[in-house]
PDB file of C-alpha atoms in Angstrom:
ATOM      1  CA  MET A1298      91.526  89.665 114.162  1.00  0.00           C
ATOM      2  CA  ILE A1299      90.715  92.581 110.788  1.00  0.00           C
ATOM      3  CA  ALA A1300      93.041  95.378 112.693  1.00  0.00           C
ATOM      4  CA  LYS A1301      95.818  92.933 112.749  1.00  0.00           C
ATOM      5  CA  GLU A1302      95.671  91.668 109.408  1.00  0.00           C
ATOM      6  CA  ILE A1303      95.130  95.209 107.889  1.00  0.00           C
ATOM      7  CA  LEU A1304      98.111  96.449 109.529  1.00  0.00           C
ATOM      8  CA  GLU A1305     100.492  93.058 108.977  1.00  0.00           C
ATOM      9  CA  LYS A1306      99.443  93.533 105.086  1.00  0.00           C
ATOM     10  CA  TYR A1307     100.044  97.202 105.016  1.00  0.00           C
ATOM     11  CA  LEU A1308     103.272  96.819 106.554  1.00  0.00           C
ATOM     12  CA  GLU A1309     104.394  94.150 104.042  1.00  0.00           C
ATOM     13  CA  TYR A1310     103.076  96.201 101.044  1.00  0.00           C
ATOM     14  CA  VAL A1311     104.573  99.659 102.042  1.00  0.00           C
ATOM     15  CA  CYS A1312     107.853  97.784 102.762  1.00  0.00           C
ATOM     16  CA  PHE A1313     108.435  95.428 101.373  1.00  0.00           C
ATOM     17  CA  TRP A1314     106.259  95.148  97.744  1.00  0.00           C
ATOM     18  CA  ASN A1315     105.734  98.674  97.105  1.00  0.00           C
ATOM     19  CA  ALA A1316     109.629  99.404  97.735  1.00  0.00           C
ATOM     20  CA  SER A1317     110.785  96.919  95.284  1.00  0.00           C
ATOM     21  CA  LYS A1318     111.102  96.685  91.528  1.00  0.00           C
ATOM     22  CA  GLY A1319     108.151  98.081  90.164  1.00  0.00           C
ATOM     23  CA  ALA A1320     105.573  99.086  92.434  1.00  0.00           C
ATOM     24  CA  LYS A1321     102.550  97.811  90.595  1.00  0.00           C
ATOM     25  CA  ASN A1322     104.126  94.323  90.386  1.00  0.00           C
ATOM     26  CA  PRO A1323     101.599  91.045  90.676  1.00  0.00           C
ATOM     27  CA  PRO A1324     101.893  90.839  94.483  1.00  0.00           C
ATOM     28  CA  SER A1325     101.422  94.462  95.249  1.00  0.00           C
ATOM     29  CA  LYS A1326      98.342  94.343  93.044  1.00  0.00           C
ATOM     30  CA  ILE A1327      96.986  91.202  95.623  1.00  0.00           C
ATOM     31  CA  LEU A1328      98.003  92.902  98.527  1.00  0.00           C
ATOM     32  CA  GLU A1329      96.166  96.017  97.628  1.00  0.00           C
ATOM     33  CA  ARG A1330      92.873  93.912  96.584  1.00  0.00           C
ATOM     34  CA  GLN A1331      93.919  91.919 100.410  1.00  0.00           C
ATOM     35  CA  LEU A1332      93.562  95.336 102.271  1.00  0.00           C
ATOM     36  CA  SER A1333      90.310  97.201 100.293  1.00  0.00           C
ATOM     37  CA  SER A1334      88.508  94.362 101.244  1.00  0.00           C
ATOM     38  CA  LEU A1335      89.542  94.209 104.834  1.00  0.00           C
ATOM     39  CA  MET A1336      89.216  97.766 104.930  1.00  0.00           C
ATOM     40  CA  LYS A1337      86.055  97.910 103.783  1.00  0.00           C
ATOM     41  CA  ALA A1338      85.174  94.658 106.241  1.00  0.00           C
ATOM     42  CA  VAL A1339      85.842  97.299 109.199  1.00  0.00           C
ATOM     43  CA  ASP A1340      84.332 100.283 107.235  1.00  0.00           C
ATOM     44  CA  ILE A1341      87.269 102.240 106.931  1.00  0.00           C
ATOM     45  CA  PHE A1342      87.970 102.162 103.317  1.00  0.00           C
ATOM     46  CA  PRO A1343      87.248 105.794 101.505  1.00  0.00           C
ATOM     47  CA  ASN A1344      84.068 106.278  99.345  1.00  0.00           C
ATOM     48  CA  GLU A1345      84.545 105.563  96.027  1.00  0.00           C
ATOM     49  CA  ASP A1346      83.977 110.094  95.034  1.00  0.00           C
ATOM     50  CA  THR A1347      87.539 110.065  96.488  1.00  0.00           C
ATOM     51  CA  ASN A1348      90.728 110.771  94.844  1.00  0.00           C
ATOM     52  CA  GLU A1349      92.017 107.889  93.248  1.00  0.00           C
ATOM     53  CA  GLU A1350      95.628 107.761  93.274  1.00  0.00           C
ATOM     54  CA  HIS A1351      94.984 108.682  97.554  1.00  0.00           C
ATOM     55  CA  ASN A1352      92.853 105.635  97.596  1.00  0.00           C
ATOM     56  CA  THR A1353      95.096 103.038  95.241  1.00  0.00           C
ATOM     57  CA  PHE A1354      98.256 103.684  97.639  1.00  0.00           C
ATOM     58  CA  PHE A1355      96.499 103.708 100.992  1.00  0.00           C
ATOM     59  CA  TYR A1356      97.688 107.453 101.951  1.00  0.00           C
ATOM     60  CA  PHE A1357      94.572 107.783 103.523  1.00  0.00           C
ATOM     61  CA  PHE A1358      95.111 104.858 105.699  1.00  0.00           C
ATOM     62  CA  GLU A1359      98.349 106.531 106.330  1.00  0.00           C
ATOM     63  CA  TYR A1360      97.133 109.827 107.213  1.00  0.00           C
ATOM     64  CA  GLY A1361      94.202 108.741 109.104  1.00  0.00           C
ATOM     65  CA  ASP A1362      91.855 110.181 107.145  1.00  0.00           C
ATOM     66  CA  PHE A1363      89.439 107.236 107.666  1.00  0.00           C
ATOM     67  CA  PHE A1364      88.632 109.184 111.114  1.00  0.00           C
ATOM     68  CA  ASP A1365      86.534 111.358 109.268  1.00  0.00           C
ATOM     69  CA  LYS A1366      84.390 108.934 108.443  1.00  0.00           C
ATOM     70  CA  ASN A1367      84.500 105.661 110.661  1.00  0.00           C
ATOM     71  CA  THR A1368      81.773 105.107 113.528  1.00  0.00           C
ATOM     72  CA  HIS A1369      84.195 104.491 115.916  1.00  0.00           C
ATOM     73  CA  THR A1370      82.793 103.289 119.537  1.00  0.00           C
ATOM     74  CA  ASP A1371      84.605 105.786 121.693  1.00  0.00           C
ATOM     75  CA  ASP A1372      83.520 104.270 124.900  1.00  0.00           C
ATOM     76  CA  ILE A1373      86.050 101.276 123.768  1.00  0.00           C
ATOM     77  CA  LEU A1374      88.584 103.286 122.515  1.00  0.00           C
ATOM     78  CA  THR A1375      88.885 106.400 125.016  1.00  0.00           C
ATOM     79  CA  PRO A1376      89.853 104.099 127.928  1.00  0.00           C
ATOM     80  CA  LYS A1377      92.598 102.257 125.949  1.00  0.00           C
ATOM     81  CA  MET A1378      93.912 105.983 124.828  1.00  0.00           C
ATOM     82  CA  LYS A1379      93.571 107.266 127.904  1.00  0.00           C
ATOM     83  CA  ALA A1380      96.030 104.800 129.309  1.00  0.00           C
ATOM     84  CA  PHE A1381      98.360 105.195 126.325  1.00  0.00           C
ATOM     85  CA  VAL A1382      98.541 108.664 127.055  1.00  0.00           C
ATOM     86  CA  ASP A1383      99.150 108.137 130.612  1.00  0.00           C
ATOM     87  CA  ALA A1384     102.180 105.606 129.941  1.00  0.00           C
ATOM     88  CA  CYS A1385     103.506 108.400 127.630  1.00  0.00           C
ATOM     89  CA  ILE A1386     103.409 110.743 129.502  1.00  0.00           C
ATOM     90  CA  GLN A1387     105.290 108.833 132.653  1.00  0.00           C
ATOM     91  CA  GLN A1388     108.022 108.276 130.241  1.00  0.00           C
ATOM     92  CA  SER A1389     108.362 111.797 129.224  1.00  0.00           C
ATOM     93  CA  GLU A1390     110.473 114.278 130.310  1.00  0.00           C
ATOM     94  CA  HIS A1391     108.110 116.916 129.215  1.00  0.00           C
ATOM     95  CA  ALA A1392     105.381 114.947 131.431  1.00  0.00           C
ATOM     96  CA  ARG A1393     104.074 118.321 132.803  1.00  0.00           C
ATOM     97  CA  ARG A1394     103.552 120.174 129.752  1.00  0.00           C
ATOM     98  CA  LEU A1395     102.144 116.983 128.241  1.00  0.00           C
ATOM     99  CA  GLU A1396      99.641 116.630 131.031  1.00  0.00           C
ATOM    100  CA  ALA A1397      97.759 119.883 130.560  1.00  0.00           C
ATOM    101  CA  ARG A1398      97.689 118.440 127.123  1.00  0.00           C
ATOM    102  CA  LYS A1399      95.963 114.987 127.485  1.00  0.00           C
ATOM    103  CA  ASN A1400      92.447 115.940 127.331  1.00  0.00           C
ATOM    104  CA  THR A1401      92.764 117.104 123.638  1.00  0.00           C
ATOM    105  CA  ILE A1402      94.438 114.133 121.720  1.00  0.00           C
ATOM    106  CA  GLU A1403      93.573 113.902 118.265  1.00  0.00           C
ATOM    107  CA  TYR A1404      93.475 110.198 117.382  1.00  0.00           C
ATOM    108  CA  ARG A1405      94.021 110.585 113.616  1.00  0.00           C
ATOM    109  CA  GLN A1406      97.958 112.597 114.707  1.00  0.00           C
ATOM    110  CA  VAL A1407      98.375 109.523 117.136  1.00  0.00           C
ATOM    111  CA  PHE A1408      97.730 106.967 114.479  1.00  0.00           C
ATOM    112  CA  ASN A1409      99.779 108.941 111.719  1.00  0.00           C
ATOM    113  CA  THR A1410     102.588 109.451 114.279  1.00  0.00           C
ATOM    114  CA  LEU A1411     102.611 105.783 115.541  1.00  0.00           C
ATOM    115  CA  LEU A1412     102.592 103.965 112.214  1.00  0.00           C
ATOM    116  CA  SER A1413     105.025 105.914 110.220  1.00  0.00           C
ATOM    117  CA  PHE A1414     107.566 105.250 113.246  1.00  0.00           C
ATOM    118  CA  ARG A1415     106.143 101.222 112.607  1.00  0.00           C
ATOM    119  CA  ILE A1416     106.762 101.601 108.895  1.00  0.00           C
ATOM    120  CA  LYS A1417     110.558 102.995 109.786  1.00  0.00           C
ATOM    121  CA  ILE A1418     111.124 100.058 112.191  1.00  0.00           C
ATOM    122  CA  GLU A1419     109.529  96.963 110.039  1.00  0.00           C
ATOM    123  CA  MET A1420     112.164  98.521 107.233  1.00  0.00           C
ATOM    124  CA  LEU A1421     114.575  97.621 109.358  1.00  0.00           C
ATOM    125  CA  TYR A1422     113.285  93.986 109.180  1.00  0.00           C
ATOM    126  CA  ILE A1423     114.293  93.738 105.329  1.00  0.00           C
ATOM    127  CA  PRO A1424     117.777  92.094 104.760  1.00  0.00           C
ATOM    128  CA  GLU A1425     120.506  93.994 103.031  1.00  0.00           C
ATOM    129  CA  GLY A1426     120.746  92.323  99.720  1.00  0.00           C
ATOM    130  CA  ILE A1427     123.768  90.325  99.142  1.00  0.00           C
ATOM    131  CA  GLN A1428     124.984  91.953  95.855  1.00  0.00           C
ATOM    132  CA  TYR A1429     128.545  91.840  95.976  1.00  0.00           C
ATOM    133  CA  GLU A1430     131.658  89.581  96.498  1.00  0.00           C
ATOM    134  CA  GLY A1431     134.310  89.202  98.933  1.00  0.00           C
ATOM    135  CA  PHE A1432     134.379  91.661 101.500  1.00  0.00           C
ATOM    136  CA  GLY A1433     131.288  93.417 100.499  1.00  0.00           C
ATOM    137  CA  SER A1434     129.202  90.307 101.180  1.00  0.00           C
ATOM    138  CA  PHE A1435     130.913  89.751 104.078  1.00  0.00           C
ATOM    139  CA  ALA A1436     129.764  93.516 105.210  1.00  0.00           C
ATOM    140  CA  LYS A1437     126.430  92.602 104.032  1.00  0.00           C
ATOM    141  CA  HIS A1438     125.897  89.699 106.095  1.00  0.00           C
ATOM    142  CA  PHE A1439     127.306  91.439 109.099  1.00  0.00           C
ATOM    143  CA  CYS A1440     125.081  94.373 108.876  1.00  0.00           C
ATOM    144  CA  ASN A1441     121.819  92.112 109.039  1.00  0.00           C
ATOM    145  CA  HIS A1442     123.304  89.979 111.789  1.00  0.00           C
ATOM    146  CA  GLN A1443     123.788  93.602 113.669  1.00  0.00           C
ATOM    147  CA  LYS A1444     120.194  94.747 112.986  1.00  0.00           C
ATOM    148  CA  GLY A1445     118.835  91.230 113.933  1.00  0.00           C
ATOM    149  CA  ASN A1446     120.496  92.098 117.361  1.00  0.00           C
ATOM    150  CA  ILE A1447     119.136  95.520 117.725  1.00  0.00           C
ATOM    151  CA  LEU A1448     115.862  95.082 116.869  1.00  0.00           C
ATOM    152  CA  ILE A1449     115.163  91.455 119.407  1.00  0.00           C
ATOM    153  CA  PRO A1450     114.806  94.523 122.410  1.00  0.00           C
ATOM    154  CA  LEU A1451     112.316  96.670 120.357  1.00  0.00           C
ATOM    155  CA  LYS A1452     109.752  93.364 120.330  1.00  0.00           C
ATOM    156  CA  LYS A1453     107.795  93.913 123.489  1.00  0.00           C
ATOM    157  CA  THR A1454     107.574  98.125 122.392  1.00  0.00           C
ATOM    158  CA  LEU A1455     106.648  96.966 118.789  1.00  0.00           C
ATOM    159  CA  GLU A1456     103.459  94.481 120.421  1.00  0.00           C
ATOM    160  CA  GLU A1457     102.604  97.734 122.422  1.00  0.00           C
ATOM    161  CA  ILE A1458     102.270 100.189 119.729  1.00  0.00           C
ATOM    162  CA  ASP A1459     100.467  97.525 117.063  1.00  0.00           C
ATOM    163  CA  GLU A1460      97.769  96.999 120.275  1.00  0.00           C
ATOM    164  CA  ILE A1461      97.406 101.050 119.875  1.00  0.00           C
ATOM    165  CA  LEU A1462      97.134 100.552 115.943  1.00  0.00           C
ATOM    166  CA  CYS A1463      94.918  98.187 115.936  1.00  0.00           C
ATOM    167  CA  ILE A1464      92.492  99.578 118.200  1.00  0.00           C
ATOM    168  CA  LEU A1465      92.500 102.542 116.315  1.00  0.00           C
ATOM    169  CA  ILE A1466      91.964 100.973 113.366  1.00  0.00           C
ATOM    170  CA  ASP A1467      88.867  99.106 114.462  1.00  0.00           C
ATOM    171  CA  PRO A1468      88.176  99.508 118.540  1.00  0.00           C
ATOM    172  CA  THR A1469      85.423  96.761 117.969  1.00  0.00           C
ATOM    173  CA  GLN A1470      88.413  94.394 117.238  1.00  0.00           C
ATOM    174  CA  LYS A1471      85.934  92.466 114.333  1.00  0.00           C
ATOM    175  CA  ASN A1472      86.631  89.066 113.152  1.00  0.00           C
ATOM    176  CA  ILE A1473      85.006  87.903 110.246  1.00  0.00           C
ATOM    177  CA  ASP A1474      85.949  84.558 108.549  1.00  0.00           C
ATOM    178  CA  LYS A1475      87.599  84.399 105.442  1.00  0.00           C
ATOM    179  CA  GLU A1476      84.817  82.864 103.509  1.00  0.00           C
ATOM    180  CA  THR A1477      82.500  85.825 104.296  1.00  0.00           C
ATOM    181  CA  LEU A1478      85.460  88.252 103.518  1.00  0.00           C
ATOM    182  CA  ILE A1479      85.619  86.411 100.001  1.00  0.00           C
ATOM    183  CA  SER A1480      81.516  86.503  99.201  1.00  0.00           C
ATOM    184  CA  GLU A1481      80.650  89.916 100.887  1.00  0.00           C
ATOM    185  CA  TYR A1482      83.431  91.742 100.560  1.00  0.00           C
ATOM    186  CA  GLU A1483      85.697  90.406  97.540  1.00  0.00           C
ATOM    187  CA  TYR A1484      88.355  89.155  99.404  1.00  0.00           C
ATOM    188  CA  PRO A1485      90.928  87.831  96.688  1.00  0.00           C
ATOM    189  CA  THR A1486      91.490  84.249  96.658  1.00  0.00           C
ATOM    190  CA  GLU A1487      94.852  84.085  94.794  1.00  0.00           C
ATOM    191  CA  ASP A1488      97.718  82.730  96.706  1.00  0.00           C
ATOM    192  CA  LEU A1489      99.889  85.818  97.392  1.00  0.00           C
ATOM    193  CA  LYS A1490     102.603  83.246  98.551  1.00  0.00           C
ATOM    194  CA  SER A1491     102.491  81.715  95.565  1.00  0.00           C
ATOM    195  CA  VAL A1492     102.185  84.429  93.277  1.00  0.00           C
ATOM    196  CA  ALA A1493     105.460  85.983  94.584  1.00  0.00           C
ATOM    197  CA  ASN A1494     107.305  82.825  94.393  1.00  0.00           C
ATOM    198  CA  ASP A1495     106.296  82.866  90.695  1.00  0.00           C
ATOM    199  CA  TRP A1496     107.180  86.324  89.811  1.00  0.00           C
ATOM    200  CA  PHE A1497     111.037  86.041  91.645  1.00  0.00           C
ATOM    201  CA  SER A1498     111.332  83.010  89.695  1.00  0.00           C
ATOM    202  CA  ASP A1499     110.440  84.921  86.426  1.00  0.00           C
ATOM    203  CA  GLY A1500     113.407  87.409  87.403  1.00  0.00           C
ATOM    204  CA  PHE A1501     110.734  90.170  88.309  1.00  0.00           C
TER     205      PHE A1501
END
């Protein structure tokens, strides 16, 4: 599913490659091209006359700006969103106030809030660097182990959040084969894992 690929690659881009040494490293450049291709395939990539930096770093995606130009299908999106909103209301201590506002939900705001939260959680999956010797190294290993224990119970919640994010990205849940992505949407053919391994081997 293209929407799922977009979400996973965006989280990898923001949380790992773009936060690593040198934001414009070879792996991040490939990820940028992959994301651009996938977003064009579901018609959420901005027009060429928009701010270049805004596009390059995919700020428009995190902010939900694509809702200004998308062709989202409300008869698909709305029932899913209503179910999500109802679930949120049931779990909230402000249920009465939220119930009165649930018909004024704004997709862009929901998307930005959920994606921002998802990014923060994804950052926790990145292991602490083991740069110290002795007790410092032990403490790093301990922290990594404890983070794993903390994140296990979040798995089901993250799956639910990802489902809503994917619906917002592309309500039609489109699937496109890799050959079509390459021929029609300029999807890069370089192997990201191989490029990343070479980059790490060269010492960044």
